[in-house]
mmCIF file of C-alpha atoms in Angstrom:
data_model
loop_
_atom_site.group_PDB
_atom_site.id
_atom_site.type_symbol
_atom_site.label_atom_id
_atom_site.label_comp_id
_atom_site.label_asym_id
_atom_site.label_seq_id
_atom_site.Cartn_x
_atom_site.Cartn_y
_atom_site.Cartn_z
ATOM 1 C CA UNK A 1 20.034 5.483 -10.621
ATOM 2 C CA UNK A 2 17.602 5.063 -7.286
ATOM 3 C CA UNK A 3 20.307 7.544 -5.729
ATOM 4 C CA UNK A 4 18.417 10.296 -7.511
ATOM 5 C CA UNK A 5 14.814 8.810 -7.309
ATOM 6 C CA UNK A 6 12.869 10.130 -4.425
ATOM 7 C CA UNK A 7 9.314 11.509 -5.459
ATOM 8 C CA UNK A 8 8.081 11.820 -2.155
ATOM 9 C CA UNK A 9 10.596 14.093 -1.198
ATOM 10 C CA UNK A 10 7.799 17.151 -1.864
ATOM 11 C CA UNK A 11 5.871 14.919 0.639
ATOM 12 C CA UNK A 12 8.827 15.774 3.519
ATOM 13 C CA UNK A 13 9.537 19.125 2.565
ATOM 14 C CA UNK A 14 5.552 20.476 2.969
ATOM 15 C CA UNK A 15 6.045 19.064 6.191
ATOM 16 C CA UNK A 16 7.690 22.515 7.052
ATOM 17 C CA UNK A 17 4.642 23.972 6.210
ATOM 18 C CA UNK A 18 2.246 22.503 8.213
ATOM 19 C CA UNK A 19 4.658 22.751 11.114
ATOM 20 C CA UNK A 20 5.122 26.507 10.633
ATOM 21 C CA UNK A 21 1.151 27.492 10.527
ATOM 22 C CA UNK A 22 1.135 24.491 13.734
ATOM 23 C CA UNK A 23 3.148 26.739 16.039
ATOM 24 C CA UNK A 24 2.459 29.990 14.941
ATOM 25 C CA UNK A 25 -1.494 29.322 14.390
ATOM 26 C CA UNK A 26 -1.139 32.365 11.508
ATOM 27 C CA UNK A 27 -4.143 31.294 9.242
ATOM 28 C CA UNK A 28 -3.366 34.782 6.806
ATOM 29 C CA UNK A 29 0.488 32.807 6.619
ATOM 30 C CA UNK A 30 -1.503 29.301 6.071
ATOM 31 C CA UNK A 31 -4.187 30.837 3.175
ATOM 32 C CA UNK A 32 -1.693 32.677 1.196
ATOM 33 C CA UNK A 33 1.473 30.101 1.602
ATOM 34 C CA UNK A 34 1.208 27.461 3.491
ATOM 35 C CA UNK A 35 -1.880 25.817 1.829
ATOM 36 C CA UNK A 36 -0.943 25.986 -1.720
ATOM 37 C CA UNK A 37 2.199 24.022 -1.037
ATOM 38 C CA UNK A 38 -0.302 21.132 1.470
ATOM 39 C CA UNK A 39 -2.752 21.076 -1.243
ATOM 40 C CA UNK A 40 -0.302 20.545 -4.198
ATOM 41 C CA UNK A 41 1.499 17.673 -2.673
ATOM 42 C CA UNK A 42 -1.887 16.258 -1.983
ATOM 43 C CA UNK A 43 -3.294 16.179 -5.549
ATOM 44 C CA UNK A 44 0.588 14.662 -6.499
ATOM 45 C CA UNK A 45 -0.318 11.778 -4.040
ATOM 46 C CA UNK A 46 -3.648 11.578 -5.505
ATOM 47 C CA UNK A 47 -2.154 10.380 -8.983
ATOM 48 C CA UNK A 48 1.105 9.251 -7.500
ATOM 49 C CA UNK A 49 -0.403 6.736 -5.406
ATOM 50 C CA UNK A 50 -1.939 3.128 -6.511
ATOM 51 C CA UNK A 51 -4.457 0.545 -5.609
ATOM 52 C CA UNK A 52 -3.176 -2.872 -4.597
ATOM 53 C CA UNK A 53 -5.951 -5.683 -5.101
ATOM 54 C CA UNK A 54 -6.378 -5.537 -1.387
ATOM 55 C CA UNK A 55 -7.655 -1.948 -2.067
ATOM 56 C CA UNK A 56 -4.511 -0.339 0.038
ATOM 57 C CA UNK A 57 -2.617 1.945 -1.897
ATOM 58 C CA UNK A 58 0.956 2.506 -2.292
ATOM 59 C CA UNK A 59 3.710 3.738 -3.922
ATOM 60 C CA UNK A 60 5.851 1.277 -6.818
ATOM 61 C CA UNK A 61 8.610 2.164 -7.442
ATOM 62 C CA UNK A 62 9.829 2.926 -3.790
ATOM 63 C CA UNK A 63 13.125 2.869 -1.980
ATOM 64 C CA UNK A 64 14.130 3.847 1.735
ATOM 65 C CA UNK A 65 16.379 6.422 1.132
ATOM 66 C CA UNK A 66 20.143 4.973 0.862
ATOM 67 C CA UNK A 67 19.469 1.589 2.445
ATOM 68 C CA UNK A 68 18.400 -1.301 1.006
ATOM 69 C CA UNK A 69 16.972 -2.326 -1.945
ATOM 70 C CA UNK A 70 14.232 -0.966 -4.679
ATOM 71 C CA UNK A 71 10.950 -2.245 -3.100
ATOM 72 C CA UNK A 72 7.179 -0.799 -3.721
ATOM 73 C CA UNK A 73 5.801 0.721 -0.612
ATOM 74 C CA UNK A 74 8.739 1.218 1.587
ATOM 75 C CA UNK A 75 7.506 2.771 5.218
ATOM 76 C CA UNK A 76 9.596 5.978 4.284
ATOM 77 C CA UNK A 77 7.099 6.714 1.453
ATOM 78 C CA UNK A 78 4.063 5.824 3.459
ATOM 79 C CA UNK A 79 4.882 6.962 6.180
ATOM 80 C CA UNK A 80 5.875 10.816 4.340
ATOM 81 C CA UNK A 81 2.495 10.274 1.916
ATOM 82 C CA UNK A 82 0.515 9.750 5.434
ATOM 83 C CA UNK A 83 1.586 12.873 7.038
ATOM 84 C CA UNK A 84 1.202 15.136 3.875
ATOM 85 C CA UNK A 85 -2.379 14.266 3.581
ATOM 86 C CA UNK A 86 -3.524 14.087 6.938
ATOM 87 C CA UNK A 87 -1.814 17.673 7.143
ATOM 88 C CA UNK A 88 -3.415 18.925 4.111
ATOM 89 C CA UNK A 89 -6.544 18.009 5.325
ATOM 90 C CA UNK A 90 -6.178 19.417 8.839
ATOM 91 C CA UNK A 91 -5.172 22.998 7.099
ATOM 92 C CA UNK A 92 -8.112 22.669 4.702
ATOM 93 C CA UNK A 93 -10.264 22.234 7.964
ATOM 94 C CA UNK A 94 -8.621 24.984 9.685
ATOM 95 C CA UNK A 95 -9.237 27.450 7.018
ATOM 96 C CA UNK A 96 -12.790 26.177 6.481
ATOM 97 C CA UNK A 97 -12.123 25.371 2.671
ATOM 98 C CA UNK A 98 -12.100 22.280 0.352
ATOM 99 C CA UNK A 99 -14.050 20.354 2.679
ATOM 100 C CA UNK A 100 -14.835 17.212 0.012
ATOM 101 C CA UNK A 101 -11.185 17.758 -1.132
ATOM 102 C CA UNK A 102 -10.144 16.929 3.115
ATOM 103 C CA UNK A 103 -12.625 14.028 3.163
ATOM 104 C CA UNK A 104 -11.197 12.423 0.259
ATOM 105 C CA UNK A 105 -7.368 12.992 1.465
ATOM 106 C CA UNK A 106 -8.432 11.459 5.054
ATOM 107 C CA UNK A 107 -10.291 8.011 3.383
ATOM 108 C CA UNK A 108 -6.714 7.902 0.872
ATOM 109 C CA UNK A 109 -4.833 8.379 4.116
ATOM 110 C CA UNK A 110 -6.313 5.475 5.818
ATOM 111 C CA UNK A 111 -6.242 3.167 2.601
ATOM 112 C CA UNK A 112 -2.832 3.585 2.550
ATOM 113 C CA UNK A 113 -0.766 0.496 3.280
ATOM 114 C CA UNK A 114 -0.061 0.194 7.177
ATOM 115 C CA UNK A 115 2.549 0.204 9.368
ATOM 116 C CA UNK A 116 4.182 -3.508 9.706
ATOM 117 C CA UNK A 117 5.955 -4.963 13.027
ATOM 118 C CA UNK A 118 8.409 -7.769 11.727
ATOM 119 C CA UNK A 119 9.490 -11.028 12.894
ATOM 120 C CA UNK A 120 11.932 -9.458 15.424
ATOM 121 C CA UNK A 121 9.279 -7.271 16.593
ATOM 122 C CA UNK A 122 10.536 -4.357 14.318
ATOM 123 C CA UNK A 123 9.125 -1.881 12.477
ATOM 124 C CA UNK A 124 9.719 -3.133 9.358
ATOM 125 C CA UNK A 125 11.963 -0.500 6.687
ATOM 126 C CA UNK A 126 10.503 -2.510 3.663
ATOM 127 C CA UNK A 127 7.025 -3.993 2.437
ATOM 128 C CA UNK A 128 8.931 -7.267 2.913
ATOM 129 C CA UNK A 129 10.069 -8.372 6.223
ATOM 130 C CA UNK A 130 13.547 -8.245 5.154
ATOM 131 C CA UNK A 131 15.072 -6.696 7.777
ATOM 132 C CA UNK A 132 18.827 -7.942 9.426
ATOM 133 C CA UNK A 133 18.424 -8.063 13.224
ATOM 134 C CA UNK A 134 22.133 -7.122 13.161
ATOM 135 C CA UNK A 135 22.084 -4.446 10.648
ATOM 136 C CA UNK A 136 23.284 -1.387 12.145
ATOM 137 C CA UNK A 137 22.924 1.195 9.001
ATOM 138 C CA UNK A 138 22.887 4.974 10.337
ATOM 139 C CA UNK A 139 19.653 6.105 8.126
ATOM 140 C CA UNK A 140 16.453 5.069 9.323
ATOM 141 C CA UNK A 141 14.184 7.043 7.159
ATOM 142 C CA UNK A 142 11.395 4.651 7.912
ATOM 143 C CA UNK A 143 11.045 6.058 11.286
ATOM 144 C CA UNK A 144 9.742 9.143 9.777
ATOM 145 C CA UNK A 145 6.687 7.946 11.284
ATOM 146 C CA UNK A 146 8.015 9.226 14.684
ATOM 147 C CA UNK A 147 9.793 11.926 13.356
ATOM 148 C CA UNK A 148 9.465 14.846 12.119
ATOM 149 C CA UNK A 149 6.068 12.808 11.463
ATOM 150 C CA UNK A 150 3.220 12.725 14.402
ATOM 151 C CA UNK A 151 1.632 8.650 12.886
ATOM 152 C CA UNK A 152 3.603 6.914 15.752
ATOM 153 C CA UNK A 153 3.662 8.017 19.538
ATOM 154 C CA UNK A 154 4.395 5.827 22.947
ATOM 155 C CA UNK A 155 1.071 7.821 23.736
ATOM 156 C CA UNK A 156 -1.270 6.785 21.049
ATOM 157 C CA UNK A 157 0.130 4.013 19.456
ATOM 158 C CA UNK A 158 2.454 2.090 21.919
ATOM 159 C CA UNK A 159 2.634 -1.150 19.982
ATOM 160 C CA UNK A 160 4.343 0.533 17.385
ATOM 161 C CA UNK A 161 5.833 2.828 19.538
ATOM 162 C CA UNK A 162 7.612 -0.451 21.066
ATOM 163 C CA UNK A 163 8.642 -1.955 17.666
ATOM 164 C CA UNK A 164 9.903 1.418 17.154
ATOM 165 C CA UNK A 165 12.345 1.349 19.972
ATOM 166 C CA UNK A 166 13.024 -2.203 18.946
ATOM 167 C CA UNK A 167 14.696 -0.731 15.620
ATOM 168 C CA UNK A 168 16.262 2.361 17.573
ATOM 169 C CA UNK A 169 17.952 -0.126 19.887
ATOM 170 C CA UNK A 170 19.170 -2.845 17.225
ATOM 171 C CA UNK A 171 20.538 0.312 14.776
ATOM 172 C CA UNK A 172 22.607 1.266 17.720
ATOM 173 C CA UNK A 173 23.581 5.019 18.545
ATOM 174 C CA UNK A 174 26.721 5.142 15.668
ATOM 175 C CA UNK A 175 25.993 8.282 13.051
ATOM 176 C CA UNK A 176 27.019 11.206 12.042
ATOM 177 C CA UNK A 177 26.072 14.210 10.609
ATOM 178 C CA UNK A 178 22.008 14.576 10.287
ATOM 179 C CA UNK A 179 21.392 11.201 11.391
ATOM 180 C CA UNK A 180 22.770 12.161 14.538
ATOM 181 C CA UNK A 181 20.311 14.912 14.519
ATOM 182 C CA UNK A 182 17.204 12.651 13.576
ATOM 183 C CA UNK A 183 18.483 9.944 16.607
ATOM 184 C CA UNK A 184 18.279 12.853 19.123
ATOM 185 C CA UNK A 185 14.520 13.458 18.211
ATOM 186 C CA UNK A 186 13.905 9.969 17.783
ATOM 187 C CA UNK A 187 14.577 9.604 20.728
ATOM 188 C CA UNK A 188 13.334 12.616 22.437
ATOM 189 C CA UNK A 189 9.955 11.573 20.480
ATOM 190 C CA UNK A 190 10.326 8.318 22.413
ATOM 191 C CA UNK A 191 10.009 10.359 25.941
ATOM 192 C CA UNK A 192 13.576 9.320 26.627
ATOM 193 C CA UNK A 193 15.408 12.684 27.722
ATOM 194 C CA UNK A 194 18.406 10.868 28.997
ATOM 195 C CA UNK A 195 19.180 8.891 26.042
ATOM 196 C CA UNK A 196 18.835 12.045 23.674
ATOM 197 C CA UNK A 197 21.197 14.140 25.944
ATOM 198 C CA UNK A 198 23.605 11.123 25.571
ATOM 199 C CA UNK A 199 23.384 11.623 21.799
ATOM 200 C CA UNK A 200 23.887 15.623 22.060
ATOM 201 C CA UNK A 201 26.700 15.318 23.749
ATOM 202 C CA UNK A 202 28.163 13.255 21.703
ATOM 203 C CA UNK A 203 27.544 14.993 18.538
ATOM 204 C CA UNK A 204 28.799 18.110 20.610
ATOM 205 C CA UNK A 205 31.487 15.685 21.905
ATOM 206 C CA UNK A 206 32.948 14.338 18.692
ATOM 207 C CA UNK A 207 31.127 15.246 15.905
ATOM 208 C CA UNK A 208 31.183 18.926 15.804
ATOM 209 C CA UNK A 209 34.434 20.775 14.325
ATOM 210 C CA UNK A 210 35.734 24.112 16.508
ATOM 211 C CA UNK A 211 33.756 26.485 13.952
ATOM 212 C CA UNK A 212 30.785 24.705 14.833
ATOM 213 C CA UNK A 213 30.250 22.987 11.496
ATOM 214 C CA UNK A 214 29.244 19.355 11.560
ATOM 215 C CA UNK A 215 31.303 16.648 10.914
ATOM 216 C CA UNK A 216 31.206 14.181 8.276
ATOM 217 C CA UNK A 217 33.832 13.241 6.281
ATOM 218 C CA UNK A 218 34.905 15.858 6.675
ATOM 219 C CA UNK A 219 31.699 18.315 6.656
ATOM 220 C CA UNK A 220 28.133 18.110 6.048
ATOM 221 C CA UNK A 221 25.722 20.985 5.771
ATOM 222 C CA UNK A 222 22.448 18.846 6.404
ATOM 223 C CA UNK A 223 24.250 17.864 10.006
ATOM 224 C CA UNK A 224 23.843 21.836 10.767
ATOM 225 C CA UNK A 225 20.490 22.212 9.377
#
């Protein structure tokens, strides 16, 4: 049944836009679109989200998407939940509206469970620091963090920056379809050009059909997108 249960998955797609009003600065685009979508994903956090007795909130049930086991506050929710309200926030400060609304998003944002480096120096997928060393599964959806997410960055946070790479490195390079696509900006978030360009090629290599459709089994849309 967890196949089917991903309720942060609103939380991903309003990244698009934030990202959209972030390049094109089009504040008409943000008021009318944009900001309806950042806002509503906000209030869904607002009663998605729980308090732990610690007083950090987080998401129960939770599961990083196809890999591993049910868990409550996997790093692929909070790390998604993070990113929608700091974003919502930012665009209610950008249009100059909701301004107790984007104070009470920010103080949930930083309440919200944090980041954890493992006991292989990690960043840990679960709550629980249950991660295999060897385990080389080809989704990493806890890295959303670095990607298409801006919480982790060898610039402004290198310590998890570094147990970032630690998790690149032990997942190895194998994938195909869009988790090829997420390694090459994983790793072109991680300022490493040449190791990106290694990936391209080889999705252009050996993982892309004549017609230019992605392969995977034997096709998979999301690999184009």
């Amino acid at each position: 049944m967890y196949w089917k249960y991903f309720p942060l998955g609103g939380a991903w797609t309003a990244q698009h836009a934030w990202e959209h009003y972030n390049f094109t600065r089009d504040e008409e685009w943000l008021s009318k679109q944009g900001y309806p979508i950042l806002k509503s994903v906000a209030v869904f956090l607002e009663d998605y989200l729980y308090q732990l007795p610690t007083g950090e909130l987080s998401s129960c049930p939770s599961w990083s998407p196809e890999h591993g086991p049910m868990s409550m506050s996997a790093t692929a929710d909070i790390a998604m939940a993070w990113d929608a309200l700091n974003n919502a926030a930012a665009a209610a400060d950008a249009l100059g509206v909701d301004a107790g609304d984007a104070q009470r998003w920010r103080t949930m944002r930083d309440q919200l469970v944090p980041l954890k480096i493992g006991r292989f120096g990690q960043l840990q997928e679960w709550f629980e620091d249950i991660d295999k060393e060897k385990d080389q599964h080809r989704h990493i959806n806890h890295l959303y963090a670095l990607h298409p997410g801006r919480q982790i960055s060898p610039l402004t946070t290198p310590e998890l920056a570094k147990a970032t790479l630690v998790t690149l490195t032990s997942r190895g390079d194998g994938a195909t379809g869009w988790s090829m696509g997420w390694k090459i900006n994983f790793w072109a978030r991680m300022h490493d050009g040449d190791h990106a360009h290694k990936l391209v090629s080889e999705l252009l290599g050996k993982r892309t059909l004549p017609n230019m459709w992605d392969t995977h089994a034997p096709f998979q849309i999301d690999g184009n997108f």
